[in-house]
GROMACS .gro file of C-alpha atoms in nm:
model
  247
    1UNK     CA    1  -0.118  -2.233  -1.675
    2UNK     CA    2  -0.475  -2.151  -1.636
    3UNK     CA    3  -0.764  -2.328  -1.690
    4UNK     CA    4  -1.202  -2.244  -1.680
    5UNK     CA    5  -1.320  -2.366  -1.341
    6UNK     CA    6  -1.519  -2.697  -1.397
    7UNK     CA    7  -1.854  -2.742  -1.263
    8UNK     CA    8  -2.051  -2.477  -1.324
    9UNK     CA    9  -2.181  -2.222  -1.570
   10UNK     CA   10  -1.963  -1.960  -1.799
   11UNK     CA   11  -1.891  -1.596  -1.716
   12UNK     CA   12  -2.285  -1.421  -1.663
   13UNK     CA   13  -2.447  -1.758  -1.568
   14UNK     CA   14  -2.528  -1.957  -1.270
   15UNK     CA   15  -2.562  -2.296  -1.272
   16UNK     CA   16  -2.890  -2.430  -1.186
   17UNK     CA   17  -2.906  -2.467  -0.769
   18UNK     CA   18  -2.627  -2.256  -0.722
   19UNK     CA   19  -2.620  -1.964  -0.435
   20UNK     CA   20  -2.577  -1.611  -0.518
   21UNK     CA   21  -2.486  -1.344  -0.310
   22UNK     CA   22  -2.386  -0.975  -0.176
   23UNK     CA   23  -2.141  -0.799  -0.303
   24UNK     CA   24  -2.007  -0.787   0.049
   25UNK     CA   25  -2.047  -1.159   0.056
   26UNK     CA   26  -1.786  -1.139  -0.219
   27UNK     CA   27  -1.574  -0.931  -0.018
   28UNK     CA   28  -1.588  -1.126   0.261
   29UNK     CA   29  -1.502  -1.428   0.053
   30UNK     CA   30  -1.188  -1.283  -0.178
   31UNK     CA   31  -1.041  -1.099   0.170
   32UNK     CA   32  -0.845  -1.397   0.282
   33UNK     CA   33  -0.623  -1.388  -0.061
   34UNK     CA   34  -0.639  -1.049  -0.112
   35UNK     CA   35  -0.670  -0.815   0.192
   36UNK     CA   36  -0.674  -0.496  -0.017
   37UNK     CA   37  -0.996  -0.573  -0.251
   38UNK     CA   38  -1.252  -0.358  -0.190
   39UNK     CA   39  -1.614  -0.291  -0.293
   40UNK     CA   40  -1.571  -0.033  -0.477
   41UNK     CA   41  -1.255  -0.221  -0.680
   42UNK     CA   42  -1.533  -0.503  -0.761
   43UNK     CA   43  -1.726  -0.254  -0.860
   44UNK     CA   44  -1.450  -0.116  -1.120
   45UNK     CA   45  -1.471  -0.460  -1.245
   46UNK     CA   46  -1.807  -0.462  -1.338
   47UNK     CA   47  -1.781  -0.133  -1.452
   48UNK     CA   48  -1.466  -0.240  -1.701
   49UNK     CA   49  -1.700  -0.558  -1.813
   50UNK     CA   50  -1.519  -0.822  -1.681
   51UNK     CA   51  -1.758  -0.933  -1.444
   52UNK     CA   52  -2.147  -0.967  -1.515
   53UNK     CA   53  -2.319  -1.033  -1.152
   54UNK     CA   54  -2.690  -1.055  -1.158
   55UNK     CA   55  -2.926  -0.780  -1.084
   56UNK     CA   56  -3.278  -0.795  -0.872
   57UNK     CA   57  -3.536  -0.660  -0.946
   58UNK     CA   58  -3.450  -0.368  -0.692
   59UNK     CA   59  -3.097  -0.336  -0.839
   60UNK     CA   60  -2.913  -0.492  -0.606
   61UNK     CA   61  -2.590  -0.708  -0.764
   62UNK     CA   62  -2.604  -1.117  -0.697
   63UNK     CA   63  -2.286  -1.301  -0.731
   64UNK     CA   64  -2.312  -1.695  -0.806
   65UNK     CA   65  -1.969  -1.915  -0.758
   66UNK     CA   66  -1.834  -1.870  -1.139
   67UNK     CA   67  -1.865  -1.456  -1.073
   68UNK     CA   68  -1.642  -1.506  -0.765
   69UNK     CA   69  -1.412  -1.753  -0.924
   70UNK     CA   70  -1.361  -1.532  -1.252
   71UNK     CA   71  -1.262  -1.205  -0.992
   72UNK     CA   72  -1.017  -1.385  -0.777
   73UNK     CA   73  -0.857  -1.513  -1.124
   74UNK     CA   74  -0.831  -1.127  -1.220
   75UNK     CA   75  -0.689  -1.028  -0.900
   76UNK     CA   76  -0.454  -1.317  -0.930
   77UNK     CA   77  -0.336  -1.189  -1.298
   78UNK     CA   78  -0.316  -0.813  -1.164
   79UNK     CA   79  -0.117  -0.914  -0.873
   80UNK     CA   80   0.091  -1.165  -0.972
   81UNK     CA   81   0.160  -1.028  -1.347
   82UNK     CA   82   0.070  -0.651  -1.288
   83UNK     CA   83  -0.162  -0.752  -1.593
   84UNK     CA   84  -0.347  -0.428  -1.792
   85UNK     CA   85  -0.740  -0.521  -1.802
   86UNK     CA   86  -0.726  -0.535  -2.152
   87UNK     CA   87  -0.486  -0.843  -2.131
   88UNK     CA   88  -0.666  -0.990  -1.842
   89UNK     CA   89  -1.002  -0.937  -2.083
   90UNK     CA   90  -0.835  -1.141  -2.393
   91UNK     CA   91  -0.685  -1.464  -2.130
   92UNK     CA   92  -1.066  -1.494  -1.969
   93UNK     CA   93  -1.207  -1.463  -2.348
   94UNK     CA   94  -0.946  -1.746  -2.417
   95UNK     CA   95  -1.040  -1.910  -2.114
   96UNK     CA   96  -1.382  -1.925  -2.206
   97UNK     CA   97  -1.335  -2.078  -2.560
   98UNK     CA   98  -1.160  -2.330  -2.344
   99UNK     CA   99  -0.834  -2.294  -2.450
  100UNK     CA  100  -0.524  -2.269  -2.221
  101UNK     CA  101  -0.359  -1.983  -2.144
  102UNK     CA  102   0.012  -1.985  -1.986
  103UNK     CA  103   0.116  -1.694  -1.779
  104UNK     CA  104   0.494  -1.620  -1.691
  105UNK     CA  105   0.630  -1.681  -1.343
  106UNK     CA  106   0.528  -1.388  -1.084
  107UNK     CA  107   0.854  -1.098  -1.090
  108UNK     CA  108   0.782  -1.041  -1.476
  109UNK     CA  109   0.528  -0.803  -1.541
  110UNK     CA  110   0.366  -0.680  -1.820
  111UNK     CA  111   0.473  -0.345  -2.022
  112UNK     CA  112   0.229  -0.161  -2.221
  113UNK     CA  113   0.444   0.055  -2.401
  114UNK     CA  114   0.610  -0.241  -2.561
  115UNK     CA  115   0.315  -0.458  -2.530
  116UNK     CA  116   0.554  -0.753  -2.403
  117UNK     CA  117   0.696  -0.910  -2.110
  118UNK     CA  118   0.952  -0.748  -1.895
  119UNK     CA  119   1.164  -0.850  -1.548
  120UNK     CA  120   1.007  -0.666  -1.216
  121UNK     CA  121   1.335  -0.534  -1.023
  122UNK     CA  122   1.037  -0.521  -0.718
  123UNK     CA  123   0.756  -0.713  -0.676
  124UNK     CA  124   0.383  -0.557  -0.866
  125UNK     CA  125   0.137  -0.404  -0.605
  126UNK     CA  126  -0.181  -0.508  -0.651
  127UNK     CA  127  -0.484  -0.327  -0.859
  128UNK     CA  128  -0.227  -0.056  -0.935
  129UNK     CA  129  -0.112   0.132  -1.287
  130UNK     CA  130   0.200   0.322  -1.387
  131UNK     CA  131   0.200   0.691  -1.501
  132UNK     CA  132   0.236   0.547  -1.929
  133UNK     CA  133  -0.038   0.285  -1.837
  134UNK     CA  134  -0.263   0.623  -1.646
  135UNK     CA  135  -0.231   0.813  -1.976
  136UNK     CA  136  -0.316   0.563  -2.171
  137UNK     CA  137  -0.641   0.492  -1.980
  138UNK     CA  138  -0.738   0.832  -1.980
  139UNK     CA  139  -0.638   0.876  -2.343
  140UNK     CA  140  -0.463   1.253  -2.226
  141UNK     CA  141  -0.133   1.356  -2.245
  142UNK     CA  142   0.132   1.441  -1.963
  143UNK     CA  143   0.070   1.775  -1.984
  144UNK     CA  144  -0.315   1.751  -1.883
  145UNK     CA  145  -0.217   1.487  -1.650
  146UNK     CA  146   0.007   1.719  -1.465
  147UNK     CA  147  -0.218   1.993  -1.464
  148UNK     CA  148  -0.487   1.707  -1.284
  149UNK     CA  149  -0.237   1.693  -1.005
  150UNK     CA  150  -0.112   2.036  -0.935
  151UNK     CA  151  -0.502   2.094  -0.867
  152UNK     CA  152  -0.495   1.786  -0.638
  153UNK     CA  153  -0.769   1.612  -0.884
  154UNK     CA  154  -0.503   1.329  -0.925
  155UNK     CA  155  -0.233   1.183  -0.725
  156UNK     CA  156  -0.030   0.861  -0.678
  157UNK     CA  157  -0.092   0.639  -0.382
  158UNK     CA  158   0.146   0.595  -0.107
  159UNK     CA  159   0.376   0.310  -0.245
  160UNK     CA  160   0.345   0.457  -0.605
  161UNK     CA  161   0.132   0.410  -0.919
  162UNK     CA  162  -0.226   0.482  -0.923
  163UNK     CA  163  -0.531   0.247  -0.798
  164UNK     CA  164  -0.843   0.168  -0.961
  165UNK     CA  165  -1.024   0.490  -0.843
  166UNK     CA  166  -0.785   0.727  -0.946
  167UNK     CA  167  -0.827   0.555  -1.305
  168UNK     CA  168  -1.193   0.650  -1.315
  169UNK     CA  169  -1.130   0.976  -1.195
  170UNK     CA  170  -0.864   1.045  -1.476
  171UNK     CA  171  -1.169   0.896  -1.719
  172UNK     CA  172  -1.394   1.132  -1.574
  173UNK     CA  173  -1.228   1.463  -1.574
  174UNK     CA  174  -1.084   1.379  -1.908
  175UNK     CA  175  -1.470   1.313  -2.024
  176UNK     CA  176  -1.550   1.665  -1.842
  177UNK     CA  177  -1.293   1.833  -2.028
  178UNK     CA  178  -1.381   1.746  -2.382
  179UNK     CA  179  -1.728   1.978  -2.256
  180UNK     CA  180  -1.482   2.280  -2.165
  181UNK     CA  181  -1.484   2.185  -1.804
  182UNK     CA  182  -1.066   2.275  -1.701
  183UNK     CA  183  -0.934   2.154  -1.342
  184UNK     CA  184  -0.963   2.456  -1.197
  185UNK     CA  185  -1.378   2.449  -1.278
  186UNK     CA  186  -1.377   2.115  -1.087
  187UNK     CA  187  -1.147   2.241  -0.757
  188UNK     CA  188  -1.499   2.305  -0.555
  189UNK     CA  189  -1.625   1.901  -0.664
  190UNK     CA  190  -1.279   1.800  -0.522
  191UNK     CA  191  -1.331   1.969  -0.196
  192UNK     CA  192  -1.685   1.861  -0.162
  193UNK     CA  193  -1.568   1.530  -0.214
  194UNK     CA  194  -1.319   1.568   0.020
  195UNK     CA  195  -1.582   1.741   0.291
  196UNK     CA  196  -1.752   1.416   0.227
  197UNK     CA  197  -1.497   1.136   0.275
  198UNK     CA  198  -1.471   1.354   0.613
  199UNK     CA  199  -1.824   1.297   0.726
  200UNK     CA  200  -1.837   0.903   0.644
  201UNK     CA  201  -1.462   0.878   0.830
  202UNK     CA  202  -1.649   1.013   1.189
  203UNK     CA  203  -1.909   0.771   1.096
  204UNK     CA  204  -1.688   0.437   1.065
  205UNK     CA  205  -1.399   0.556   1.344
  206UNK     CA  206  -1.584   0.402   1.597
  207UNK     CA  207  -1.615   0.092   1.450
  208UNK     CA  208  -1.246   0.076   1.374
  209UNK     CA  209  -1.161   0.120   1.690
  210UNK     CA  210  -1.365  -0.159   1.819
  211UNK     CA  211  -1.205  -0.419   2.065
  212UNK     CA  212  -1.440  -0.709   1.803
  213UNK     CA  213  -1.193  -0.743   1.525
  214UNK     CA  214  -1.512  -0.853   1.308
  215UNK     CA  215  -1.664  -0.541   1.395
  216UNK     CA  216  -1.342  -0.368   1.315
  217UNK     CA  217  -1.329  -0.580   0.952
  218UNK     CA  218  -1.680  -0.450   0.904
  219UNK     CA  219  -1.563  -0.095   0.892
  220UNK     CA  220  -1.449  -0.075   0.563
  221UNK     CA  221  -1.774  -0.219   0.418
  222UNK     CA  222  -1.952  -0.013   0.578
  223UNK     CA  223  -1.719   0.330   0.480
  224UNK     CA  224  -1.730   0.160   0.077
  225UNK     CA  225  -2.140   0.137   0.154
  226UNK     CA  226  -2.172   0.521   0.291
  227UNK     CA  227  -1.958   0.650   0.026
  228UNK     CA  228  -2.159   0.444  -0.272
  229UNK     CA  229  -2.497   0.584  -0.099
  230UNK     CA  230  -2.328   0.998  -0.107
  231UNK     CA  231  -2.275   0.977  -0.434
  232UNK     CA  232  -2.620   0.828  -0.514
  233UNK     CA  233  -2.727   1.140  -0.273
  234UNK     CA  234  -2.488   1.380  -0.465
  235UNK     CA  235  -2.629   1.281  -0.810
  236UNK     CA  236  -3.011   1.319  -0.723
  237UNK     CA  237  -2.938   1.669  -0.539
  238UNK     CA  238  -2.715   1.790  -0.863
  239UNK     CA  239  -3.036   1.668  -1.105
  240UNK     CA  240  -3.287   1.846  -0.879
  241UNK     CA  241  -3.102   2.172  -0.875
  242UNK     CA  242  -3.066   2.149  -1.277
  243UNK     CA  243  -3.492   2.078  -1.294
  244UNK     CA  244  -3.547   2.357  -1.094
  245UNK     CA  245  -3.292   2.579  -1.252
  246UNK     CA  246  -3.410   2.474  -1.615
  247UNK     CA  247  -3.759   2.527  -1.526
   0.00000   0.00000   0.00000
């Protein structure tokens, strides 16, 4: 059963006195229950709308206690129930109103093809989709999803299913190709992408392999950091070439 934390604000507010910080503050914080959250997975959050951080006046994001509370409850419903975000959305919602919302014991998972309850035969990985749950995200059918990953635009991770990322990716071409863009137009993105994720892995190596296992914890941070600040580069360098090719 879960209940709203006590003492504090709702979801988007801060209670008067209380501290907010980093997003890698965050990080830092949630690690020690769940070792594979990332930056860029909080990010997704925030992006999906289930968590409002603050915002200075420079854009930076600011995290008070409630933030951090309502994303280790999210991670706790993904990992433990394998819960889509739409579900996750409606028991915070609930949570809010300050009802109570029961959840199954973890080994049953949620199936969103039959929109009920079903045994795991293997324990959920965290932040991670099936292929039905991938379409459905995407809104696209197998066939475009198949012709995603024979152009390597798409794939499954290592222990199966798809993470966070590849869901925005699947978002994204799919939001390309309602403008006529096809996979192969996007092949040369992919690589640069890839050329990319190159240059910031030469970058953070040497921290990895640092005897300071703080130093070594930092690497990730700092690869999530680089790779936030290359897109940020990528975007401004792709709107400079349209001005001057438009003027």
């Amino acid at each position: 059963m879960l209940r709203t934390p006590t003492g504090g604000a709702g979801f988007g507010t801060a209670a008067a006195g209380d501290r907010l910080v980093s997003i890698g503050t965050v990080l830092n914080q949630l690690r020690d229950e769940f070792p594979e959250v990332t930056i860029s997975k909080i990010r997704f959050l925030e992006a999906e709308g289930l968590v409002e951080p603050r915002r200075t006046a420079s854009g930076y994001r600011k995290f008070g206690p409630q933030d951090v509370e309502r994303l280790a409850q999210i991670l706790r419903m993904q990992r433990d129930h394998y819960l889509p975000l739409k579900v996750i959305r409606e028991h915070l919602d609930a949570l809010a109103r300050g009802e109570q919302v029961t959840l199954p014991a973890p080994g049953r998972r949620w199936d969103l093809a039959e929109g009920a309850w079903e045994q795991e035969t293997e324990p959920p990985t965290a932040a991670r989709i099936g292929r039905a749950e991938l379409l459905a995200a995407a809104e696209v059918t197998e066939t475009e999803l198949v012709a995603w990953e024979s152009y390597g635009l798409v794939s499954e991770t290592e222990g199966g299913g798809y993470d966070a990322e590849t869901v925005t990716v699947a978002r994204l071409v799919a939001d390309l190709g309602r403008f006529g863009l096809e996979p192969r137009h996007l092949r040369a993105v992919k690589a640069a992408a890839d050329r990319e994720a190159g240059l910031i892995e030469q970058v953070v190596a040497p921290l990895r392999r640092h005897r300071n296992p703080q130093t070594r914890a930092h690497a990730e941070a700092t690869a999530q950091e680089l790779a936030a600040q290359s897109v940020r580069l990528h975007a401004a360098l792709v709107q400079t070439a349209l001005g001057i090719r438009l003027q």
